[in-house]
Amino acid sequence: MGTIQALRGTRDILPSEVGYWQRVESVAREILGKAAYQEIRTPIFEQTDLYERGIGEATDVVGKEMYTFKDRGDRSITLRPEGTAGVARSVIEQNLIAAGGVQRLWYTGPMFRYERPGAGRQRQFHQLGVEVIGSGAARADAEVIAIATDILQTLGLRNLQLNINSLGKQQDRQLYRQALVDYLTPYKDELDKDSQDRLTRNPMRILDSKDKRTQEIAGDAPSILDYLGDDSKRHFEQVKQLLSDLGIGYKINPRLVRGLDYYTHTAFEIISDADNLGSQGTVCGGGRYDGLVAELGGSDTPAVGWAIGLERLIILLQQTANAPTSELDFYLVSRGDRAESLALVLAQKLRGAGFSVELDLSGSAFKKQFSRADKSGAIACLILGDEEAASQTVKLKWMATKEQEALAIADLLDKTVEMRQQIDSRR
Ligand code: ATP
Ligand code: MG
């Protein structure tokens, strides 16, 4: 019988690389915690309607990329393709901003899009995202950008470029959209196939096309920045000033439109120039979405946020940093019935006292167990044989120097503070 393989566009995150994921999560958790963002966990599937209304039917995500199915109760269900709509739904449903306050939220987890898989592009992928819901202040835009920058820099990533744009308000966009269609229509036959479709459905997305000829044509298109009303201009100026105050460099890219319908005012992306990501170089994308909460039936509520693509981030991290390794204190080897039982009990006691302990379960010859101890990365090896079991002692071997000493088990468990210091000084 054939073996079963993971689905196309999905990947196992194996123990050898999971250290990167844990590092990203812990850095993010710490930075977000310091800025008073709270974690929210929403369901992985939602009513299909949520995404059709929230993201917009003309977008690629809703039009071509969703995993949508009927459940056994004949409801249309969609695996979440992104996190913002679910968070907004929850905030409305749970009345989280009833008091007119601001909610600072973050989330992480898998997202699902039916796309053509490639480097940094999967069908099940992971995002870490933040949403500040209830503030229309330019400071909120700048704060979320500063936090994204902080996370990426703390992880050690360099050569990242922040691109920003303003999409203005709905009215500004309508004027611009018309100007864009007027400009592009004469070139219709020269545009790539997708962009021809978008000309009526979602013309601003054409600016984002990866096709070379379309890019050339889009290069001379009118700029959204010339269509912004006074409020939109002021907001954009403030965001730029605040970024400068924060010492965050940026490039204005008037062709940055982003894929989802709900953006207003600020749109931004943080892009890496690493060539192994190719056209998948956008690590973080976000912006302001003042229309979304109302679109989903809530009160008029401004909001701003971003999402980092974790697979892409980790591809970059793997180039710049070694995989974080687990920090094992003891590797415990034992042989003989009494010694083996005692070893398990000792392992549990040491773990309870705060040490990390790997217990060799093989029952094989000491020599084989020692060679595994060598590879384990432990600071010390603890050895229990028949003799030690009979005398309630244990041999301790420091891996780096090969020095050995014999200890009474009771002493070892008694002097944990000294042992901790010894281990730390040898790490
Ligand atoms: P792209 O233009 O690359 O398709 P997008 O605009 O569709 O990106 P967003 O919806 O803004 O992406 O999602 C935010 C981030 O999530 C992206 O910048 C990227 O890092 C990541 N991302 C999006 N789709 C995928 C995917 N299929 N596989 C892996 N990461 C993804
Ligand atoms: Mg996409």
PDB file of N, CA, C and O in Angstrom, residues 206-269:
ATOM      1  N   ILE A 206      -4.414  46.124 -10.382  1.00  0.00           N
ATOM      2  CA  ILE A 206      -3.542  46.018 -11.565  1.00  0.00           C
ATOM      3  C   ILE A 206      -2.163  46.620 -11.251  1.00  0.00           C
ATOM      4  O   ILE A 206      -1.140  46.159 -11.742  1.00  0.00           O
ATOM      5  N   LEU A 207      -2.160  47.626 -10.392  1.00  0.00           N
ATOM      6  CA  LEU A 207      -0.888  48.284 -10.036  1.00  0.00           C
ATOM      7  C   LEU A 207       0.082  47.315  -9.371  1.00  0.00           C
ATOM      8  O   LEU A 207       1.284  47.543  -9.323  1.00  0.00           O
ATOM      9  N   ASP A 208      -0.470  46.242  -8.871  1.00  0.00           N
ATOM     10  CA  ASP A 208       0.277  45.266  -8.095  1.00  0.00           C
ATOM     11  C   ASP A 208       0.715  44.071  -8.950  1.00  0.00           C
ATOM     12  O   ASP A 208       1.351  43.147  -8.459  1.00  0.00           O
ATOM     13  N   SER A 209       0.388  44.117 -10.250  1.00  0.00           N
ATOM     14  CA  SER A 209       0.667  42.963 -11.126  1.00  0.00           C
ATOM     15  C   SER A 209       2.165  42.690 -11.197  1.00  0.00           C
ATOM     16  O   SER A 209       2.989  43.604 -11.127  1.00  0.00           O
ATOM     17  N   LYS A 210       2.526  41.418 -11.314  1.00  0.00           N
ATOM     18  CA  LYS A 210       3.946  41.066 -11.390  1.00  0.00           C
ATOM     19  C   LYS A 210       4.375  40.947 -12.852  1.00  0.00           C
ATOM     20  O   LYS A 210       5.553  40.726 -13.144  1.00  0.00           O
ATOM     21  N   ASP A 211       3.424  41.096 -13.807  1.00  0.00           N
ATOM     22  CA  ASP A 211       3.740  40.990 -15.235  1.00  0.00           C
ATOM     23  C   ASP A 211       4.543  42.206 -15.695  1.00  0.00           C
ATOM     24  O   ASP A 211       4.232  43.345 -15.335  1.00  0.00           O
ATOM     25  N   LYS A 212       5.574  41.950 -16.523  1.00  0.00           N
ATOM     26  CA  LYS A 212       6.524  43.013 -16.857  1.00  0.00           C
ATOM     27  C   LYS A 212       5.887  44.153 -17.663  1.00  0.00           C
ATOM     28  O   LYS A 212       6.022  45.320 -17.316  1.00  0.00           O
ATOM     29  N   ARG A 213       5.169  43.777 -18.731  1.00  0.00           N
ATOM     30  CA  ARG A 213       4.547  44.805 -19.569  1.00  0.00           C
ATOM     31  C   ARG A 213       3.496  45.597 -18.773  1.00  0.00           C
ATOM     32  O   ARG A 213       3.410  46.814 -18.876  1.00  0.00           O
ATOM     33  N   THR A 214       2.706  44.860 -17.983  1.00  0.00           N
ATOM     34  CA  THR A 214       1.697  45.541 -17.160  1.00  0.00           C
ATOM     35  C   THR A 214       2.376  46.515 -16.206  1.00  0.00           C
ATOM     36  O   THR A 214       1.910  47.649 -16.017  1.00  0.00           O
ATOM     37  N   GLN A 215       3.495  46.095 -15.643  1.00  0.00           N
ATOM     38  CA  GLN A 215       4.235  46.993 -14.737  1.00  0.00           C
ATOM     39  C   GLN A 215       4.690  48.258 -15.445  1.00  0.00           C
ATOM     40  O   GLN A 215       4.605  49.349 -14.891  1.00  0.00           O
ATOM     41  N   GLU A 216       5.180  48.085 -16.693  1.00  0.00           N
ATOM     42  CA  GLU A 216       5.606  49.259 -17.465  1.00  0.00           C
ATOM     43  C   GLU A 216       4.455  50.240 -17.649  1.00  0.00           C
ATOM     44  O   GLU A 216       4.597  51.447 -17.453  1.00  0.00           O
ATOM     45  N   ILE A 217       3.325  49.671 -18.042  1.00  0.00           N
ATOM     46  CA  ILE A 217       2.150  50.526 -18.274  1.00  0.00           C
ATOM     47  C   ILE A 217       1.731  51.188 -16.964  1.00  0.00           C
ATOM     48  O   ILE A 217       1.505  52.400 -16.900  1.00  0.00           O
ATOM     49  N   ALA A 218       1.689  50.388 -15.895  1.00  0.00           N
ATOM     50  CA  ALA A 218       1.267  50.926 -14.594  1.00  0.00           C
ATOM     51  C   ALA A 218       2.235  52.002 -14.094  1.00  0.00           C
ATOM     52  O   ALA A 218       1.838  52.904 -13.354  1.00  0.00           O
ATOM     53  N   GLY A 219       3.488  51.927 -14.541  1.00  0.00           N
ATOM     54  CA  GLY A 219       4.493  52.897 -14.121  1.00  0.00           C
ATOM     55  C   GLY A 219       4.111  54.335 -14.437  1.00  0.00           C
ATOM     56  O   GLY A 219       4.500  55.258 -13.718  1.00  0.00           O
ATOM     57  N   ASP A 220       3.357  54.537 -15.505  1.00  0.00           N
ATOM     58  CA  ASP A 220       2.968  55.899 -15.883  1.00  0.00           C
ATOM     59  C   ASP A 220       1.527  56.239 -15.492  1.00  0.00           C
ATOM     60  O   ASP A 220       1.004  57.285 -15.882  1.00  0.00           O
ATOM     61  N   ALA A 221       0.912  55.340 -14.741  1.00  0.00           N
ATOM     62  CA  ALA A 221      -0.488  55.577 -14.362  1.00  0.00           C
ATOM     63  C   ALA A 221      -0.566  56.764 -13.406  1.00  0.00           C
ATOM     64  O   ALA A 221       0.408  57.090 -12.735  1.00  0.00           O
ATOM     65  N   PRO A 222      -1.724  57.408 -13.315  1.00  0.00           N
ATOM     66  CA  PRO A 222      -1.881  58.472 -12.322  1.00  0.00           C
ATOM     67  C   PRO A 222      -1.605  57.932 -10.925  1.00  0.00           C
ATOM     68  O   PRO A 222      -1.743  56.735 -10.684  1.00  0.00           O
ATOM     69  N   SER A 223      -1.201  58.822 -10.020  1.00  0.00           N
ATOM     70  CA  SER A 223      -0.861  58.411  -8.661  1.00  0.00           C
ATOM     71  C   SER A 223      -2.030  58.694  -7.719  1.00  0.00           C
ATOM     72  O   SER A 223      -2.629  59.766  -7.757  1.00  0.00           O
ATOM     73  N   ILE A 224      -2.336  57.738  -6.878  1.00  0.00           N
ATOM     74  CA  ILE A 224      -3.405  57.911  -5.882  1.00  0.00           C
ATOM     75  C   ILE A 224      -3.153  59.153  -5.030  1.00  0.00           C
ATOM     76  O   ILE A 224      -4.077  59.833  -4.603  1.00  0.00           O
ATOM     77  N   LEU A 225      -1.862  59.461  -4.831  1.00  0.00           N
ATOM     78  CA  LEU A 225      -1.535  60.571  -3.926  1.00  0.00           C
ATOM     79  C   LEU A 225      -2.036  61.913  -4.458  1.00  0.00           C
ATOM     80  O   LEU A 225      -2.232  62.855  -3.701  1.00  0.00           O
ATOM     81  N   ASP A 226      -2.271  61.985  -5.773  1.00  0.00           N
ATOM     82  CA  ASP A 226      -2.818  63.222  -6.340  1.00  0.00           C
ATOM     83  C   ASP A 226      -4.338  63.305  -6.182  1.00  0.00           C
ATOM     84  O   ASP A 226      -4.950  64.294  -6.587  1.00  0.00           O
ATOM     85  N   TYR A 227      -4.937  62.258  -5.672  1.00  0.00           N
ATOM     86  CA  TYR A 227      -6.404  62.238  -5.551  1.00  0.00           C
ATOM     87  C   TYR A 227      -6.876  62.292  -4.098  1.00  0.00           C
ATOM     88  O   TYR A 227      -8.050  62.176  -3.823  1.00  0.00           O
ATOM     89  N   LEU A 228      -5.936  62.437  -3.180  1.00  0.00           N
ATOM     90  CA  LEU A 228      -6.327  62.450  -1.770  1.00  0.00           C
ATOM     91  C   LEU A 228      -6.984  63.777  -1.399  1.00  0.00           C
ATOM     92  O   LEU A 228      -6.505  64.840  -1.772  1.00  0.00           O
ATOM     93  N   GLY A 229      -8.075  63.681  -0.639  1.00  0.00           N
ATOM     94  CA  GLY A 229      -8.701  64.884  -0.096  1.00  0.00           C
ATOM     95  C   GLY A 229      -7.857  65.443   1.051  1.00  0.00           C
ATOM     96  O   GLY A 229      -6.869  64.828   1.466  1.00  0.00           O
ATOM     97  N   ASP A 230      -8.264  66.597   1.593  1.00  0.00           N
ATOM     98  CA  ASP A 230      -7.443  67.260   2.615  1.00  0.00           C
ATOM     99  C   ASP A 230      -7.231  66.406   3.864  1.00  0.00           C
ATOM    100  O   ASP A 230      -6.124  66.314   4.385  1.00  0.00           O
ATOM    101  N   ASP A 231      -8.326  65.755   4.330  1.00  0.00           N
ATOM    102  CA  ASP A 231      -8.199  64.907   5.534  1.00  0.00           C
ATOM    103  C   ASP A 231      -7.200  63.787   5.310  1.00  0.00           C
ATOM    104  O   ASP A 231      -6.365  63.486   6.168  1.00  0.00           O
ATOM    105  N   SER A 232      -7.317  63.163   4.157  1.00  0.00           N
ATOM    106  CA  SER A 232      -6.441  62.022   3.858  1.00  0.00           C
ATOM    107  C   SER A 232      -4.995  62.478   3.772  1.00  0.00           C
ATOM    108  O   SER A 232      -4.088  61.812   4.267  1.00  0.00           O
ATOM    109  N   LYS A 233      -4.794  63.632   3.150  1.00  0.00           N
ATOM    110  CA  LYS A 233      -3.430  64.166   3.032  1.00  0.00           C
ATOM    111  C   LYS A 233      -2.847  64.435   4.407  1.00  0.00           C
ATOM    112  O   LYS A 233      -1.697  64.114   4.693  1.00  0.00           O
ATOM    113  N   ARG A 234      -3.654  65.052   5.265  1.00  0.00           N
ATOM    114  CA  ARG A 234      -3.177  65.397   6.593  1.00  0.00           C
ATOM    115  C   ARG A 234      -2.784  64.128   7.357  1.00  0.00           C
ATOM    116  O   ARG A 234      -1.728  64.057   7.982  1.00  0.00           O
ATOM    117  N   HIS A 235      -3.659  63.122   7.273  1.00  0.00           N
ATOM    118  CA  HIS A 235      -3.374  61.866   7.974  1.00  0.00           C
ATOM    119  C   HIS A 235      -2.050  61.263   7.490  1.00  0.00           C
ATOM    120  O   HIS A 235      -1.203  60.853   8.297  1.00  0.00           O
ATOM    121  N   PHE A 236      -1.870  61.261   6.189  1.00  0.00           N
ATOM    122  CA  PHE A 236      -0.659  60.671   5.613  1.00  0.00           C
ATOM    123  C   PHE A 236       0.588  61.459   6.035  1.00  0.00           C
ATOM    124  O   PHE A 236       1.617  60.884   6.391  1.00  0.00           O
ATOM    125  N   GLU A 237       0.468  62.782   6.031  1.00  0.00           N
ATOM    126  CA  GLU A 237       1.601  63.624   6.458  1.00  0.00           C
ATOM    127  C   GLU A 237       1.969  63.323   7.908  1.00  0.00           C
ATOM    128  O   GLU A 237       3.146  63.228   8.263  1.00  0.00           O
ATOM    129  N   GLN A 238       0.932  63.174   8.742  1.00  0.00           N
ATOM    130  CA  GLN A 238       1.198  62.889  10.157  1.00  0.00           C
ATOM    131  C   GLN A 238       1.921  61.557  10.323  1.00  0.00           C
ATOM    132  O   GLN A 238       2.874  61.448  11.095  1.00  0.00           O
ATOM    133  N   VAL A 239       1.443  60.549   9.607  1.00  0.00           N
ATOM    134  CA  VAL A 239       2.082  59.229   9.726  1.00  0.00           C
ATOM    135  C   VAL A 239       3.559  59.335   9.328  1.00  0.00           C
ATOM    136  O   VAL A 239       4.446  58.835  10.035  1.00  0.00           O
ATOM    137  N   LYS A 240       3.822  60.027   8.235  1.00  0.00           N
ATOM    138  CA  LYS A 240       5.216  60.143   7.773  1.00  0.00           C
ATOM    139  C   LYS A 240       6.070  60.887   8.803  1.00  0.00           C
ATOM    140  O   LYS A 240       7.202  60.486   9.090  1.00  0.00           O
ATOM    141  N   GLN A 241       5.494  61.955   9.370  1.00  0.00           N
ATOM    142  CA  GLN A 241       6.241  62.723  10.379  1.00  0.00           C
ATOM    143  C   GLN A 241       6.558  61.852  11.600  1.00  0.00           C
ATOM    144  O   GLN A 241       7.681  61.858  12.106  1.00  0.00           O
ATOM    145  N   LEU A 242       5.547  61.080  12.028  1.00  0.00           N
ATOM    146  CA  LEU A 242       5.753  60.230  13.209  1.00  0.00           C
ATOM    147  C   LEU A 242       6.814  59.159  12.943  1.00  0.00           C
ATOM    148  O   LEU A 242       7.633  58.848  13.809  1.00  0.00           O
ATOM    149  N   LEU A 243       6.801  58.607  11.742  1.00  0.00           N
ATOM    150  CA  LEU A 243       7.825  57.605  11.411  1.00  0.00           C
ATOM    151  C   LEU A 243       9.208  58.252  11.478  1.00  0.00           C
ATOM    152  O   LEU A 243      10.156  57.660  11.998  1.00  0.00           O
ATOM    153  N   SER A 244       9.309  59.466  10.975  1.00  0.00           N
ATOM    154  CA  SER A 244      10.600  60.162  11.059  1.00  0.00           C
ATOM    155  C   SER A 244      10.988  60.404  12.510  1.00  0.00           C
ATOM    156  O   SER A 244      12.138  60.193  12.900  1.00  0.00           O
ATOM    157  N   ASP A 245      10.012  60.823  13.328  1.00  0.00           N
ATOM    158  CA  ASP A 245      10.293  61.029  14.754  1.00  0.00           C
ATOM    159  C   ASP A 245      10.824  59.751  15.407  1.00  0.00           C
ATOM    160  O   ASP A 245      11.636  59.798  16.326  1.00  0.00           O
ATOM    161  N   LEU A 246      10.296  58.621  14.931  1.00  0.00           N
ATOM    162  CA  LEU A 246      10.701  57.335  15.508  1.00  0.00           C
ATOM    163  C   LEU A 246      12.012  56.824  14.904  1.00  0.00           C
ATOM    164  O   LEU A 246      12.515  55.768  15.299  1.00  0.00           O
ATOM    165  N   GLY A 247      12.521  57.551  13.928  1.00  0.00           N
ATOM    166  CA  GLY A 247      13.754  57.103  13.273  1.00  0.00           C
ATOM    167  C   GLY A 247      13.539  55.900  12.362  1.00  0.00           C
ATOM    168  O   GLY A 247      14.451  55.106  12.142  1.00  0.00           O
ATOM    169  N   ILE A 248      12.323  55.753  11.856  1.00  0.00           N
ATOM    170  CA  ILE A 248      12.036  54.625  10.966  1.00  0.00           C
ATOM    171  C   ILE A 248      12.041  55.121   9.514  1.00  0.00           C
ATOM    172  O   ILE A 248      11.246  55.989   9.142  1.00  0.00           O
ATOM    173  N   GLY A 249      12.951  54.584   8.727  1.00  0.00           N
ATOM    174  CA  GLY A 249      13.045  54.996   7.330  1.00  0.00           C
ATOM    175  C   GLY A 249      11.929  54.369   6.507  1.00  0.00           C
ATOM    176  O   GLY A 249      11.442  53.293   6.831  1.00  0.00           O
ATOM    177  N   TYR A 250      11.504  55.048   5.436  1.00  0.00           N
ATOM    178  CA  TYR A 250      10.451  54.481   4.602  1.00  0.00           C
ATOM    179  C   TYR A 250      10.597  54.996   3.182  1.00  0.00           C
ATOM    180  O   TYR A 250      11.289  55.981   2.919  1.00  0.00           O
ATOM    181  N   LYS A 251       9.940  54.308   2.288  1.00  0.00           N
ATOM    182  CA  LYS A 251       9.890  54.751   0.903  1.00  0.00           C
ATOM    183  C   LYS A 251       8.416  54.881   0.540  1.00  0.00           C
ATOM    184  O   LYS A 251       7.603  54.013   0.907  1.00  0.00           O
ATOM    185  N   ILE A 252       8.071  55.959  -0.146  1.00  0.00           N
ATOM    186  CA  ILE A 252       6.670  56.105  -0.560  1.00  0.00           C
ATOM    187  C   ILE A 252       6.491  55.388  -1.886  1.00  0.00           C
ATOM    188  O   ILE A 252       7.245  55.612  -2.833  1.00  0.00           O
ATOM    189  N   ASN A 253       5.533  54.496  -1.918  1.00  0.00           N
ATOM    190  CA  ASN A 253       5.277  53.750  -3.145  1.00  0.00           C
ATOM    191  C   ASN A 253       3.804  53.920  -3.529  1.00  0.00           C
ATOM    192  O   ASN A 253       2.936  53.227  -3.017  1.00  0.00           O
ATOM    193  N   PRO A 254       3.519  54.864  -4.447  1.00  0.00           N
ATOM    194  CA  PRO A 254       2.115  55.153  -4.765  1.00  0.00           C
ATOM    195  C   PRO A 254       1.410  53.994  -5.484  1.00  0.00           C
ATOM    196  O   PRO A 254       0.206  54.042  -5.678  1.00  0.00           O
ATOM    197  N   ARG A 255       2.160  52.972  -5.838  1.00  0.00           N
ATOM    198  CA  ARG A 255       1.516  51.822  -6.486  1.00  0.00           C
ATOM    199  C   ARG A 255       1.240  50.691  -5.501  1.00  0.00           C
ATOM    200  O   ARG A 255       0.777  49.630  -5.876  1.00  0.00           O
ATOM    201  N   LEU A 256       1.515  50.922  -4.225  1.00  0.00           N
ATOM    202  CA  LEU A 256       1.255  49.883  -3.231  1.00  0.00           C
ATOM    203  C   LEU A 256      -0.244  49.917  -2.896  1.00  0.00           C
ATOM    204  O   LEU A 256      -0.739  50.906  -2.342  1.00  0.00           O
ATOM    205  N   VAL A 257      -0.967  48.871  -3.286  1.00  0.00           N
ATOM    206  CA  VAL A 257      -2.415  48.912  -3.035  1.00  0.00           C
ATOM    207  C   VAL A 257      -2.902  47.830  -2.083  1.00  0.00           C
ATOM    208  O   VAL A 257      -3.927  47.962  -1.472  1.00  0.00           O
ATOM    209  N   ARG A 258      -2.168  46.715  -1.992  1.00  0.00           N
ATOM    210  CA  ARG A 258      -2.571  45.611  -1.116  1.00  0.00           C
ATOM    211  C   ARG A 258      -3.816  44.912  -1.664  1.00  0.00           C
ATOM    212  O   ARG A 258      -4.615  45.465  -2.369  1.00  0.00           O
ATOM    213  N   GLY A 259      -3.939  43.639  -1.268  1.00  0.00           N
ATOM    214  CA  GLY A 259      -4.926  42.791  -1.919  1.00  0.00           C
ATOM    215  C   GLY A 259      -6.354  42.911  -1.427  1.00  0.00           C
ATOM    216  O   GLY A 259      -7.284  42.556  -2.127  1.00  0.00           O
ATOM    217  N   LEU A 260      -6.539  43.409  -0.232  1.00  0.00           N
ATOM    218  CA  LEU A 260      -7.873  43.306   0.347  1.00  0.00           C
ATOM    219  C   LEU A 260      -8.612  44.626   0.184  1.00  0.00           C
ATOM    220  O   LEU A 260      -8.019  45.692   0.173  1.00  0.00           O
ATOM    221  N   ASP A 261      -9.920  44.515   0.095  1.00  0.00           N
ATOM    222  CA  ASP A 261     -10.748  45.685  -0.201  1.00  0.00           C
ATOM    223  C   ASP A 261     -10.845  46.695   0.932  1.00  0.00           C
ATOM    224  O   ASP A 261     -11.184  47.836   0.718  1.00  0.00           O
ATOM    225  N   TYR A 262     -10.591  46.227   2.158  1.00  0.00           N
ATOM    226  CA  TYR A 262     -11.032  47.051   3.271  1.00  0.00           C
ATOM    227  C   TYR A 262     -10.062  48.160   3.673  1.00  0.00           C
ATOM    228  O   TYR A 262     -10.295  48.883   4.618  1.00  0.00           O
ATOM    229  N   TYR A 263      -8.975  48.306   2.973  1.00  0.00           N
ATOM    230  CA  TYR A 263      -8.000  49.316   3.396  1.00  0.00           C
ATOM    231  C   TYR A 263      -8.446  50.752   3.103  1.00  0.00           C
ATOM    232  O   TYR A 263      -9.067  51.028   2.083  1.00  0.00           O
ATOM    233  N   THR A 264      -8.110  51.651   4.016  1.00  0.00           N
ATOM    234  CA  THR A 264      -8.308  53.101   3.832  1.00  0.00           C
ATOM    235  C   THR A 264      -7.032  53.762   4.345  1.00  0.00           C
ATOM    236  O   THR A 264      -6.302  53.165   5.137  1.00  0.00           O
ATOM    237  N   HIS A 265      -6.773  54.978   3.902  1.00  0.00           N
ATOM    238  CA  HIS A 265      -5.574  55.699   4.361  1.00  0.00           C
ATOM    239  C   HIS A 265      -4.306  54.849   4.189  1.00  0.00           C
ATOM    240  O   HIS A 265      -4.051  54.325   3.134  1.00  0.00           O
ATOM    241  N   THR A 266      -3.581  54.700   5.314  1.00  0.00           N
ATOM    242  CA  THR A 266      -2.255  54.091   5.239  1.00  0.00           C
ATOM    243  C   THR A 266      -2.275  52.636   4.753  1.00  0.00           C
ATOM    244  O   THR A 266      -3.050  51.811   5.259  1.00  0.00           O
ATOM    245  N   ALA A 267      -1.422  52.323   3.794  1.00  0.00           N
ATOM    246  CA  ALA A 267      -1.145  50.931   3.443  1.00  0.00           C
ATOM    247  C   ALA A 267       0.365  50.793   3.492  1.00  0.00           C
ATOM    248  O   ALA A 267       1.084  51.727   3.143  1.00  0.00           O
ATOM    249  N   PHE A 268       0.856  49.671   3.973  1.00  0.00           N
ATOM    250  CA  PHE A 268       2.313  49.520   4.019  1.00  0.00           C
ATOM    251  C   PHE A 268       2.739  48.071   3.880  1.00  0.00           C
ATOM    252  O   PHE A 268       1.941  47.146   4.106  1.00  0.00           O
ATOM    253  N   GLU A 269       3.967  47.897   3.466  1.00  0.00           N
ATOM    254  CA  GLU A 269       4.562  46.568   3.379  1.00  0.00           C
ATOM    255  C   GLU A 269       6.007  46.658   3.836  1.00  0.00           C
ATOM    256  O   GLU A 269       6.672  47.663   3.601  1.00  0.00           O
TER     257      GLU A 269
END
